Short mmCIF file of C-alpha atoms and ligand atoms in Angstrom, two decimals:
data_model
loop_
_atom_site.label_atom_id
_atom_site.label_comp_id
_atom_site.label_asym_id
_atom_site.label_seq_id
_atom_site.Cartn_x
_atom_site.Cartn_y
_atom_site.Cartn_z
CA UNK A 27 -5.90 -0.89 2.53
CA UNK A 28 -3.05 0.92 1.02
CA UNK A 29 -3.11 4.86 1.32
CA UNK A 30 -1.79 6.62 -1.70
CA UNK A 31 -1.17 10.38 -0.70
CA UNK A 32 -0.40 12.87 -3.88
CA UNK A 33 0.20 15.91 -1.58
CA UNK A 34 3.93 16.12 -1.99
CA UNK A 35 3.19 16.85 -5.87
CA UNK A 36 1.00 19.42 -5.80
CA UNK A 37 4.02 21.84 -5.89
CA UNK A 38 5.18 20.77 -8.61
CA UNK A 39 1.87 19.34 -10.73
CA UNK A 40 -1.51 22.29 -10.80
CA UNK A 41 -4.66 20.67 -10.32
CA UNK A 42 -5.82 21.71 -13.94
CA UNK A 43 -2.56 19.08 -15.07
CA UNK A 44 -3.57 16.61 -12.80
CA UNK A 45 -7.14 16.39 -13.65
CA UNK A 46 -5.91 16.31 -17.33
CA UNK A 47 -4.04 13.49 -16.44
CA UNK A 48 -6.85 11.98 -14.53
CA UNK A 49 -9.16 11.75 -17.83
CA UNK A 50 -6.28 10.20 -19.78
CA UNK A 51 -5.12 7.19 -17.08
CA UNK A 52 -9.05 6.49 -16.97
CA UNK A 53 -9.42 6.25 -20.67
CA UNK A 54 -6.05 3.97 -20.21
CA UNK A 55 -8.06 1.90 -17.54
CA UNK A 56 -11.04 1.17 -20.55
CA UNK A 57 -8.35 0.13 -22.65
CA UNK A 58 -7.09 -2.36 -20.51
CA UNK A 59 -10.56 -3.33 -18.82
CA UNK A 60 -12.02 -3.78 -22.21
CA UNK A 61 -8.85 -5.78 -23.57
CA UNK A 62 -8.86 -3.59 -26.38
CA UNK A 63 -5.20 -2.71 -25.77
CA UNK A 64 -1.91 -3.72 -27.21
CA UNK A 65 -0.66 -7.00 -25.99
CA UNK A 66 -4.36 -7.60 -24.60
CA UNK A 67 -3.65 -11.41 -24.83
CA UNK A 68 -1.80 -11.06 -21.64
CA UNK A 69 -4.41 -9.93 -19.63
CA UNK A 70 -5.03 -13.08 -17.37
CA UNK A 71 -3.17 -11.33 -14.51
CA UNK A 72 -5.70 -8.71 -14.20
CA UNK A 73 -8.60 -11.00 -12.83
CA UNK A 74 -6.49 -13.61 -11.64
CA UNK A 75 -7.00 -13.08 -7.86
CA UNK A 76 -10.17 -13.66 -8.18
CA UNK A 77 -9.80 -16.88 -9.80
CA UNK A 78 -7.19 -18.46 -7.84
CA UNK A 79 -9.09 -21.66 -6.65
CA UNK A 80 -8.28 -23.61 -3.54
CA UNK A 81 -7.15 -26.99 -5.47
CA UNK A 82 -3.98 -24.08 -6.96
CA UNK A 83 -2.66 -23.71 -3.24
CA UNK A 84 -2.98 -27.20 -2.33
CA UNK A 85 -0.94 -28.32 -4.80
CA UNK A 86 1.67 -26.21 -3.76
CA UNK A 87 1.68 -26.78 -0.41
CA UNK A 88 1.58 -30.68 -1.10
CA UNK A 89 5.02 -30.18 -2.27
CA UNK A 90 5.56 -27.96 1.22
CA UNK A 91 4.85 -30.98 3.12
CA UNK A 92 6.40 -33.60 0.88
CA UNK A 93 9.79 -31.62 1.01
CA UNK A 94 9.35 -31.35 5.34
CA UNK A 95 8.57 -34.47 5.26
CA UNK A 96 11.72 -35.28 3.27
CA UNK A 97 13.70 -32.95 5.51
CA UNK A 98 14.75 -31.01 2.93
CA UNK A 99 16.96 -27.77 4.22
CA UNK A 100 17.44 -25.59 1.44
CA UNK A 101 15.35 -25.09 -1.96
CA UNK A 102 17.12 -23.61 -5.22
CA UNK A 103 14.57 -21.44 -6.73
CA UNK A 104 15.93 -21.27 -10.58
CA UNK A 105 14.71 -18.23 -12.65
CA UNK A 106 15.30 -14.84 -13.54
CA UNK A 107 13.06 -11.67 -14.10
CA UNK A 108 9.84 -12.45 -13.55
CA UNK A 109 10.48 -15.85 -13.12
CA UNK A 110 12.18 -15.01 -9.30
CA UNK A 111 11.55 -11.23 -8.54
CA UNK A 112 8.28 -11.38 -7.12
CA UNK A 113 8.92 -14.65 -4.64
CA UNK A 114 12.15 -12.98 -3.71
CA UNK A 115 10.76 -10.09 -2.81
CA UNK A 116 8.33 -11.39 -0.26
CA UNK A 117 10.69 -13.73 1.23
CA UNK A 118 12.98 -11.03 1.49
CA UNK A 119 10.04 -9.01 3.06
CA UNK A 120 8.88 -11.29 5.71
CA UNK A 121 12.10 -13.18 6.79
CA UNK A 122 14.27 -12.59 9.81
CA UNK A 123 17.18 -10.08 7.96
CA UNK A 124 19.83 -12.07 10.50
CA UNK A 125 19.85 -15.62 9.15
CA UNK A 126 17.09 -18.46 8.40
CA UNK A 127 17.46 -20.18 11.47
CA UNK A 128 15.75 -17.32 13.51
CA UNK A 129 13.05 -17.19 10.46
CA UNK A 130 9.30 -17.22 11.48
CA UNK A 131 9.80 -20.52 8.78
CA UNK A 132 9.33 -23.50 9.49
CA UNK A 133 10.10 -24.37 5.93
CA UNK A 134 13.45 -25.01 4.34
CA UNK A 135 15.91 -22.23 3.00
CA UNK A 136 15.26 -21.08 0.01
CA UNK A 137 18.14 -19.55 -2.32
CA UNK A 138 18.28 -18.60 -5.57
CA UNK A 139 20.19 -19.25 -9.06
CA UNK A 140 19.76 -18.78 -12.68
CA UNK A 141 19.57 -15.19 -12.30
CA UNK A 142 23.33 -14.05 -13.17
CA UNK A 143 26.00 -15.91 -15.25
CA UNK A 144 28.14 -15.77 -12.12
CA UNK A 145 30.77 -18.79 -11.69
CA UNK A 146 31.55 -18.14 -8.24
CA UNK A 147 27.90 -17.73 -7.60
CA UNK A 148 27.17 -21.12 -8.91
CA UNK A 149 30.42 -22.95 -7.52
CA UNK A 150 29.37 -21.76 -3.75
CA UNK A 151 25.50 -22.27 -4.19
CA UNK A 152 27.40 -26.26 -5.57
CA UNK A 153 29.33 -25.90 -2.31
CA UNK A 154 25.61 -25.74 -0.09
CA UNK A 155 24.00 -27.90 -1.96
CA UNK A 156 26.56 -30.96 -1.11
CA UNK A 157 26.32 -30.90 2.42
CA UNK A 158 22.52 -30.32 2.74
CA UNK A 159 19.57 -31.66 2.67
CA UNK A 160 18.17 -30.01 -1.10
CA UNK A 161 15.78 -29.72 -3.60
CA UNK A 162 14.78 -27.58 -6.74
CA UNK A 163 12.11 -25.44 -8.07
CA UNK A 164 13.01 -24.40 -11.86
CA UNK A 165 10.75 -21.49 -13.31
CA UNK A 166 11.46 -20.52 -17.16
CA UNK A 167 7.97 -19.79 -19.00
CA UNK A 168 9.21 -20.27 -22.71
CA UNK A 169 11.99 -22.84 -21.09
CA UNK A 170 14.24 -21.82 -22.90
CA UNK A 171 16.26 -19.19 -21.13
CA UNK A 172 19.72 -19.36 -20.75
CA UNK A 173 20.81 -18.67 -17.28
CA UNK A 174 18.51 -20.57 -15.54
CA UNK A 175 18.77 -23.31 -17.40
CA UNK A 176 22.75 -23.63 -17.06
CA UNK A 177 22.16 -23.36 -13.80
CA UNK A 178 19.60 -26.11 -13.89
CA UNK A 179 21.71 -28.46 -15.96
CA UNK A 180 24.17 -27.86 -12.87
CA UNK A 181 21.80 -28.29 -10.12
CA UNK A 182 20.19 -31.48 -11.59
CA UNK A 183 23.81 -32.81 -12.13
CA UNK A 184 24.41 -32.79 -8.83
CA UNK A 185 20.46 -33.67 -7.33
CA UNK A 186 20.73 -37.17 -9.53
CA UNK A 187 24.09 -37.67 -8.79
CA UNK A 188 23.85 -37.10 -4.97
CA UNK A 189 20.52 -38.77 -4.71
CA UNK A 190 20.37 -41.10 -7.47
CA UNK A 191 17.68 -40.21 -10.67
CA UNK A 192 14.52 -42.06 -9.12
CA UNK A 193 14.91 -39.51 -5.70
CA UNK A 194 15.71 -37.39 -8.01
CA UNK A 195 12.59 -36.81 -9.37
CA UNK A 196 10.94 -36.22 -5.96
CA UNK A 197 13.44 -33.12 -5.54
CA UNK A 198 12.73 -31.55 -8.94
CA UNK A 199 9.66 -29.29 -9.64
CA UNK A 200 9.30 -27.55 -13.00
CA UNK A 201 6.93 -24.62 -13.51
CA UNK A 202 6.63 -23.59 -17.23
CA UNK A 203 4.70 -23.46 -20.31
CA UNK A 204 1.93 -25.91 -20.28
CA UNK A 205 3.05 -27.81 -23.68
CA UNK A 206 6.37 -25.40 -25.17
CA UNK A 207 9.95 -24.96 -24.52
CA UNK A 208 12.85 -27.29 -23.79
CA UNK A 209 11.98 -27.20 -19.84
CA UNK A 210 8.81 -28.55 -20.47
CA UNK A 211 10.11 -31.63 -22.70
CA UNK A 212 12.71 -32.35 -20.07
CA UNK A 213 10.43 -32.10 -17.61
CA UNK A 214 7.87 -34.49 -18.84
CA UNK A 215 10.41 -36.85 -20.07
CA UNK A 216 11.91 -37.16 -16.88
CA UNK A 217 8.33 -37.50 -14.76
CA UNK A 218 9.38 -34.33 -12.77
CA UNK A 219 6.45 -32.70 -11.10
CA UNK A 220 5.39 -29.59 -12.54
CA UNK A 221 3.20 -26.38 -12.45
CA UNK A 222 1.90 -24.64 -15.53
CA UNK A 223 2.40 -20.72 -16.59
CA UNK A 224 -1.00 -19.87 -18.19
CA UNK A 225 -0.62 -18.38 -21.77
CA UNK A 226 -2.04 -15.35 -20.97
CA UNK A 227 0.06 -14.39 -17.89
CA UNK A 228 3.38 -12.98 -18.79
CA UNK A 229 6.58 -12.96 -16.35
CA UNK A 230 6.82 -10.01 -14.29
CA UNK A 231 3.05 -10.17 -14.13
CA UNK A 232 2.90 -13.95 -12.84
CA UNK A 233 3.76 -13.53 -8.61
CA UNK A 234 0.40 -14.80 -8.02
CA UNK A 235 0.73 -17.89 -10.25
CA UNK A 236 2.65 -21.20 -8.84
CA UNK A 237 5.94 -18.72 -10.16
CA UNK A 238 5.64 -17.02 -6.63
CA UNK A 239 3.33 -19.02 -5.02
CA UNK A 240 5.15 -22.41 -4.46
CA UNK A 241 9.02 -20.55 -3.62
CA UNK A 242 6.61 -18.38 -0.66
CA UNK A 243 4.99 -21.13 0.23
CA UNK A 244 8.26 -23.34 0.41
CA UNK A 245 9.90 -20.30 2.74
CA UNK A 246 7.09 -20.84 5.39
CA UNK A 247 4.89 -17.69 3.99
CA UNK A 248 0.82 -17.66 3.93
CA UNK A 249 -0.27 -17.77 0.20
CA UNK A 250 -3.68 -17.79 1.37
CA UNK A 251 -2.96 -14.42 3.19
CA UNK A 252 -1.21 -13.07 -0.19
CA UNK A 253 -3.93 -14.19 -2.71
CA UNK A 254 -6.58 -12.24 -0.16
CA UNK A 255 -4.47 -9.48 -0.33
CA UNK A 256 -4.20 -9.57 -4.24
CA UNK A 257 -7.94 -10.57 -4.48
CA UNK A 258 -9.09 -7.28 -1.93
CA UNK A 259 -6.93 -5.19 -4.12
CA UNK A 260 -8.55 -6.34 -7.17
CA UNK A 261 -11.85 -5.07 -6.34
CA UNK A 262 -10.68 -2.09 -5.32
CA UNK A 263 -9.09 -1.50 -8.40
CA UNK A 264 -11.72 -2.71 -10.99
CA UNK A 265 -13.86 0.54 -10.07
CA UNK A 266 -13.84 3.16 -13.36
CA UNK A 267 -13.23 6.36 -11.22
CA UNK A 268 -11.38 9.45 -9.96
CA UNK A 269 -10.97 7.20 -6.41
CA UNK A 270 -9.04 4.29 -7.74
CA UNK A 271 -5.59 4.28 -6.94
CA UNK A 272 -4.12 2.68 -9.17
CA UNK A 273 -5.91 5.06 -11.91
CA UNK A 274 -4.55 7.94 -10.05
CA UNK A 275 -1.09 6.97 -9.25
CA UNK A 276 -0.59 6.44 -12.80
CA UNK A 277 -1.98 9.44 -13.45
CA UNK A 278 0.32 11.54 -11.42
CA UNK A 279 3.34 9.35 -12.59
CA UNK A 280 2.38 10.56 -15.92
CA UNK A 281 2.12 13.91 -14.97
CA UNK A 282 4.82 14.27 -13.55
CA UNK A 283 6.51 12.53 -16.52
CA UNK A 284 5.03 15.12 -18.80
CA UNK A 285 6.67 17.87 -16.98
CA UNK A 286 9.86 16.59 -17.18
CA UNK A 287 10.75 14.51 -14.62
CA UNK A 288 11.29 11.26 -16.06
CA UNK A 289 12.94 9.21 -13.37
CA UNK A 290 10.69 7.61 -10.42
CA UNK A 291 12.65 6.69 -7.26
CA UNK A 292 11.03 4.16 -5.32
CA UNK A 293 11.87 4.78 -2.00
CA UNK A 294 11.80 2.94 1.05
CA UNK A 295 12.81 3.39 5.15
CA UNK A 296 12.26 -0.35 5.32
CA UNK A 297 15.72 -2.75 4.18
CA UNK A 298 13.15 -6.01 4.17
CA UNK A 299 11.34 -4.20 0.78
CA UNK A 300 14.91 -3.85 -0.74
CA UNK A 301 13.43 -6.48 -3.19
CA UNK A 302 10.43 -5.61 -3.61
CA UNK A 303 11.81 -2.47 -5.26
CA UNK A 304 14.02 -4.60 -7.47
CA UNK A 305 10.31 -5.85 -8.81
CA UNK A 306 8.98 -2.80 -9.13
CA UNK A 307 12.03 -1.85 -11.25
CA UNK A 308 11.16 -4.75 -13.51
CA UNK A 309 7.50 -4.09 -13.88
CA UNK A 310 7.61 -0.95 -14.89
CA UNK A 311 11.09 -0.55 -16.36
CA UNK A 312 9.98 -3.84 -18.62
CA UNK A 313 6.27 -2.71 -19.51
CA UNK A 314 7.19 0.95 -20.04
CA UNK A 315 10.85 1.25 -21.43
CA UNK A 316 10.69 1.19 -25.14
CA UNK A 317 9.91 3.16 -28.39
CA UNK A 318 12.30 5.98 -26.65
CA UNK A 319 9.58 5.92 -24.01
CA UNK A 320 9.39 5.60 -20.13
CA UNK A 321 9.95 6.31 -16.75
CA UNK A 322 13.23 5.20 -15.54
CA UNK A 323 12.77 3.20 -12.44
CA UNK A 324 15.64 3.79 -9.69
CA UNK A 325 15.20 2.42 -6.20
CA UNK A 326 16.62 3.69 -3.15
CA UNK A 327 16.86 2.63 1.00
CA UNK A 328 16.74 4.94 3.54
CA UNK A 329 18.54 6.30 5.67
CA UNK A 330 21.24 4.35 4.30
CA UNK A 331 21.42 5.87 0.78
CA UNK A 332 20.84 9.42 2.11
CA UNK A 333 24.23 9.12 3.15
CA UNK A 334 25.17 8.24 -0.54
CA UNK A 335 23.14 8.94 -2.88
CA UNK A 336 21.32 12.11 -1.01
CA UNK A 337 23.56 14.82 -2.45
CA UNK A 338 22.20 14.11 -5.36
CA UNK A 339 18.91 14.03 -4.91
CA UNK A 340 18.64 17.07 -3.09
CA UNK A 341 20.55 19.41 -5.35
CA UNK A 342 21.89 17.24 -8.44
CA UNK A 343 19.50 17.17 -12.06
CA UNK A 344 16.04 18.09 -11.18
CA UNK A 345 14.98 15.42 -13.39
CA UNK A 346 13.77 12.66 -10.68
CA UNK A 347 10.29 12.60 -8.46
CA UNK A 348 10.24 9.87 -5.77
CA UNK A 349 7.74 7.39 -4.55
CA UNK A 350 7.95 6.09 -1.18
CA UNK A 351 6.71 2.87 0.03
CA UNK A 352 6.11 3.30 3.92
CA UNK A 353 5.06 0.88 6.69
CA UNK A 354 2.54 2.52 8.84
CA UNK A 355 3.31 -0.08 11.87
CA UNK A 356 6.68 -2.11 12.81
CA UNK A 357 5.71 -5.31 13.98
CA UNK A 358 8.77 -5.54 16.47
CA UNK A 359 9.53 -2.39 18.91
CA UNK A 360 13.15 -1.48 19.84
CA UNK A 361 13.26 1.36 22.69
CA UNK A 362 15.53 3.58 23.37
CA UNK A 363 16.86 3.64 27.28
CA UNK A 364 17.95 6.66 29.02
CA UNK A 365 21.37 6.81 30.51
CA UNK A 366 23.21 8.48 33.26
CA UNK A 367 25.71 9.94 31.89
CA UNK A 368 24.15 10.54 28.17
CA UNK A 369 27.84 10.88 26.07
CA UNK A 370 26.10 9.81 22.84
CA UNK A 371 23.57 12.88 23.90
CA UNK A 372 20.90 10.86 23.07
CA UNK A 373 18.81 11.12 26.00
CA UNK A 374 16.36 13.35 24.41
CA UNK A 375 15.14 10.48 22.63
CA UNK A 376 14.98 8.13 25.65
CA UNK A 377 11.56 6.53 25.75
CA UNK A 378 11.19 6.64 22.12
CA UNK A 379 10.99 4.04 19.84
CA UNK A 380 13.74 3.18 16.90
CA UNK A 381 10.28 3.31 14.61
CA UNK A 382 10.01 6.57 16.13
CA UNK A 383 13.11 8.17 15.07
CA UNK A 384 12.79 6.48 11.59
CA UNK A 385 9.07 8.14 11.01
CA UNK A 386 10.72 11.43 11.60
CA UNK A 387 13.65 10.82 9.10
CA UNK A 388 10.79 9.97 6.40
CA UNK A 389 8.91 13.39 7.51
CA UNK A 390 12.01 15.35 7.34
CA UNK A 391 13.49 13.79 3.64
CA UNK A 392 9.96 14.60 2.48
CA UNK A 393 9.88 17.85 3.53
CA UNK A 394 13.65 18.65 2.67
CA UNK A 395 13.34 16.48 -0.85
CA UNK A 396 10.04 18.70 -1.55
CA UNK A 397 11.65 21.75 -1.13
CA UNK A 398 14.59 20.55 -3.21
CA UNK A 399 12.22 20.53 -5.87
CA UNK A 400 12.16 16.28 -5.80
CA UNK A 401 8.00 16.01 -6.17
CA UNK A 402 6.54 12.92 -3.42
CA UNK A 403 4.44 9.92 -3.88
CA UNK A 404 3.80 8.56 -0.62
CA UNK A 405 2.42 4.91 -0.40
CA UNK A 406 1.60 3.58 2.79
CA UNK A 407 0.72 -0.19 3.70
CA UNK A 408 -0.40 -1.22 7.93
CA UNK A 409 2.26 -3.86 8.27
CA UNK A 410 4.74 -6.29 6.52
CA UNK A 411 2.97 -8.95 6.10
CA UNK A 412 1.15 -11.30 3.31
CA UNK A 413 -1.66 -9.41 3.14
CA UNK A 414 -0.21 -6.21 2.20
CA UNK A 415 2.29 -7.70 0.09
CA UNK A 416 -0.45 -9.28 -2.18
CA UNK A 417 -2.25 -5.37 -2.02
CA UNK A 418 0.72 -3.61 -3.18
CA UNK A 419 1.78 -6.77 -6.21
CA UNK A 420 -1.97 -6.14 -7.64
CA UNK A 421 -1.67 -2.46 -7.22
CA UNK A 422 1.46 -1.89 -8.88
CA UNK A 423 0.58 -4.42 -11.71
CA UNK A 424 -2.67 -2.43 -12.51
CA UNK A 425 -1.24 0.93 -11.95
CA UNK A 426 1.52 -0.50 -14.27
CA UNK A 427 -0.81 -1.74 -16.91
CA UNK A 428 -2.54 1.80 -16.84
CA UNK A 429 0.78 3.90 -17.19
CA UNK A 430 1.91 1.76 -19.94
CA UNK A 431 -1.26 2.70 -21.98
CA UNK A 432 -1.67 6.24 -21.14
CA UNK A 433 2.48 6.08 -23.06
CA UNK A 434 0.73 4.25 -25.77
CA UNK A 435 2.81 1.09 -25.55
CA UNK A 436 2.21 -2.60 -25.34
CA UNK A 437 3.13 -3.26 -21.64
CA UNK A 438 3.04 -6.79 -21.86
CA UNK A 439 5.64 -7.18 -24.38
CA UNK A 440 9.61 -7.06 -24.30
CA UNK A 441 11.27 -7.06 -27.57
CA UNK A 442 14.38 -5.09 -26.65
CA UNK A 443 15.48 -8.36 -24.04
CA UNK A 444 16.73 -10.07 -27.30
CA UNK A 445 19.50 -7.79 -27.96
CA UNK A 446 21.82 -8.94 -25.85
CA UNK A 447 21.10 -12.90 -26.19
CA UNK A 448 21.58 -12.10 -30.12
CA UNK A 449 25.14 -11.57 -29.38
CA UNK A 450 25.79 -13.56 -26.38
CA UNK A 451 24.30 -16.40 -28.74
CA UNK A 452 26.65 -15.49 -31.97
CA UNK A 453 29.46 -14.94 -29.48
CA UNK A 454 29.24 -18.32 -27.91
CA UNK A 455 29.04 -20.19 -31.30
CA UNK A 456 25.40 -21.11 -30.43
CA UNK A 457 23.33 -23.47 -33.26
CA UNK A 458 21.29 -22.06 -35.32
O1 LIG B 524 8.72 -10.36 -17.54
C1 LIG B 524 9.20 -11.16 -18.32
O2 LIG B 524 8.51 -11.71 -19.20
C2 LIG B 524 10.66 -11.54 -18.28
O3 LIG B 524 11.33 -10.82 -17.29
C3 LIG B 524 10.82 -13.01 -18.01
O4 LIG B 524 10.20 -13.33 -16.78
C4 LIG B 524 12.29 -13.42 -17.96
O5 LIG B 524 12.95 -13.02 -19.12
C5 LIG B 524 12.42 -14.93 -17.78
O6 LIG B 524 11.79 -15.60 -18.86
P1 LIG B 524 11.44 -17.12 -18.76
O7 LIG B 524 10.49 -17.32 -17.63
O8 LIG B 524 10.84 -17.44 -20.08
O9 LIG B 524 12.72 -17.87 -18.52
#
């Protein structure tokens, strides 16, 4: 199970605040429990662990075997947000960092488009896609968004032209709304195989829907493993009390908030979660930012950024607490060998581990980041690995869902998103 430690705060936050805090995030937790809340018709991620049946993961790992069977070498995952953050994340988390072909996957590669407006991007993911062996996922819940679907139009282009429309259609998987949205009328008019979105499940809350199910499962990754994770997580969670850690990380997030620090750092010694802090950013940055509201989420790897953005957080605004997402055991060990003539002066640290000198880095930031007046959330998980991954999605969703209500506003929705397409639209001569 994860371990959430609130030591490193209580420097910063008295118990008397904290227990304050405490009483509001469990009122929050009735709010949401009892669907009472603001945007309460999106509450079908909260139980959906639970509910995932086994028919949902065969289906997407019939398309797994189809595509292997096809030979198929790389998968475009189209989407943005929360249509891509959470599968990219725990690809990102799992696979080899030096190159697919040494991944534990047996699966194809998968990449991923429709998230920027990037030419360049587009005209070098074209360049892959001609000399191998491909096929496409497109994820767009209202179907109507406009990166990914450019870069759909592109990607289907070239799919029917390459393979001819009839293969075609065994290449191309949509996952959207169930009966709305221009994706959806393509889709069926085309016969592509799809996946739906339920109703009640928005974006950055849908990583355990076919949205991040199918892309993990296409990368070689145990959804089975992740659902159990999500699904352990979810009991855990469901308990009204003091204990639950999701009630009482988003009570000391709050806290914390309420005493002026009003940026959270997620923090991590690990480069594989460098995108599963790009979801976290969009989970809480989306549910919490608005009415002049909200946490700002920042992310940050370490030790690389301590040699960048470390200044700062040890002596710049003391406006910013951190939370830091460790990994209690490596699942590879690197040692460190003694040598003769030591020049690096190293050999004190012969016989250690790399893991080793990394757990002492964390110990010392904390310590050094404390005393800098930086409050620490520390979150620990055993291992990367499925499992874990689906603990800490539920976790952060619930603790998310929490925070947003104990700001008193709707989580679920995301009205300010529309400011930018209003121009982009009028600037591109879009029809009304
Ligand atoms: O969390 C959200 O709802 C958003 O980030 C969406 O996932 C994102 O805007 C993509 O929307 P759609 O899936 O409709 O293309």
């Amino acid at each position: 199970m994860i371990k959430l430690d609130l030591s490193g705060c209580s420097a910063f936050i008295n118990q008397e605040a904290f227990v304050a805090s405490l009483a509001k995030a469990r009122e929050a937790f009735g709010v949401l429990e009892s669907g009472t809340g603001a945007g309460h018709e999106f509450l079908g991620w909260n139980t959906l662990p639970s509910q995932i049946r086994q028919r949902q993961i065969d289906d997407c790992l019939a398309i797994v075997d189809d595509w292997i069977a096809k030979e198929v070498e790389m998968v475009v995952v189209i989407g943005i947000g929360g249509s891509y953050l959470g599968s990219l994340a725990t690809i990102a988390a799992l696979n080899h960092l030096f190159g697919y072909a040494m991944s534990s996957s047996s699966g194809p590669q998968v990449v991923f488009a429709g998230q920027n407006l990037s030419e360049e991007y587009l005209a070098e993911l074209k360049d892959q896609l001609l000399v191998r062996n491909c096929a496409t996922v497109v994820i767009s819940k209202s179907g109507t968004t406009t990166e990914p679907a450019i870069a759909f139009r592109l990607v289907r282009n070239l799919i029917q032209r390459k393979y001819g429309r009839e293969e075609a259609r065994s290449r191309i998987v949509a996952i959207t709304d169930a009966n709305r949205g221009a994706l959806r009328t393509l889709a069926d008019r085309e016969g592509y195989r799809t996946f739906v979105i339920p109703d009640d499940i928005g974006g950055r809350f849908s990583v355990l829907t076919p949205v991040g199910l199918l892309p993990i499962a296409l990368a070689g990754y145990d959804i089975e493993a992740l659902v159990a994770g999500a699904r352990y997580m979810q009991r855990i969670c469901a308990e009204d009390s003091d204990e639950n850690p999701a009630i009482r990380y988003a009570a000391m997030r709050n806290a914390l908030y309420d005493s002026g620090k009003d940026i959270e750092l997620l923090a991590s010694f690990h480069p594989k979660m460098r995108f599963f802090t790009e979801w976290w950013k969009q989970l809480f940055g989306e549910s919490e930012g608005k009415e002049g509201k909200g946490l700002f989420p920042a992310s940050a790897l370490f030790t690389t950024d301590l040699h960048s953005m470390g200044q700062y957080i040890q002596q710049g605004q003391r406006k910013l607490f951190e939370t830091v997402l460790s990994v209690e055991n490596s699942r590879r060990e690197v040692l460190l060998e003694e040598e003769e003539d030591d020049l690096d002066g190293l050999n004190y640290l012969a016989g250690k581990n790399v893991e080793y000198v990394n757990r002492m880095a964390q110990e010392g930031t904390r310590m050094a980041h404390i005393d800098g007046g930086v409050p620490n959330i520390s979150i620990a998980i055993e291992q990367l690995d499925e499992y874990n991954l689906g603990q800490l999605f539920y976790f952060f969703e619930k603790a998310c869902g929490i925070s947003a209500y104990m700001l008193d506003v709707n989580p679920f929705d995301q009205p300010g998103v529309e400011a930018y397409k209003k121009n982009m639209f009028a600037l591109l001569g879009k029809p009304q």
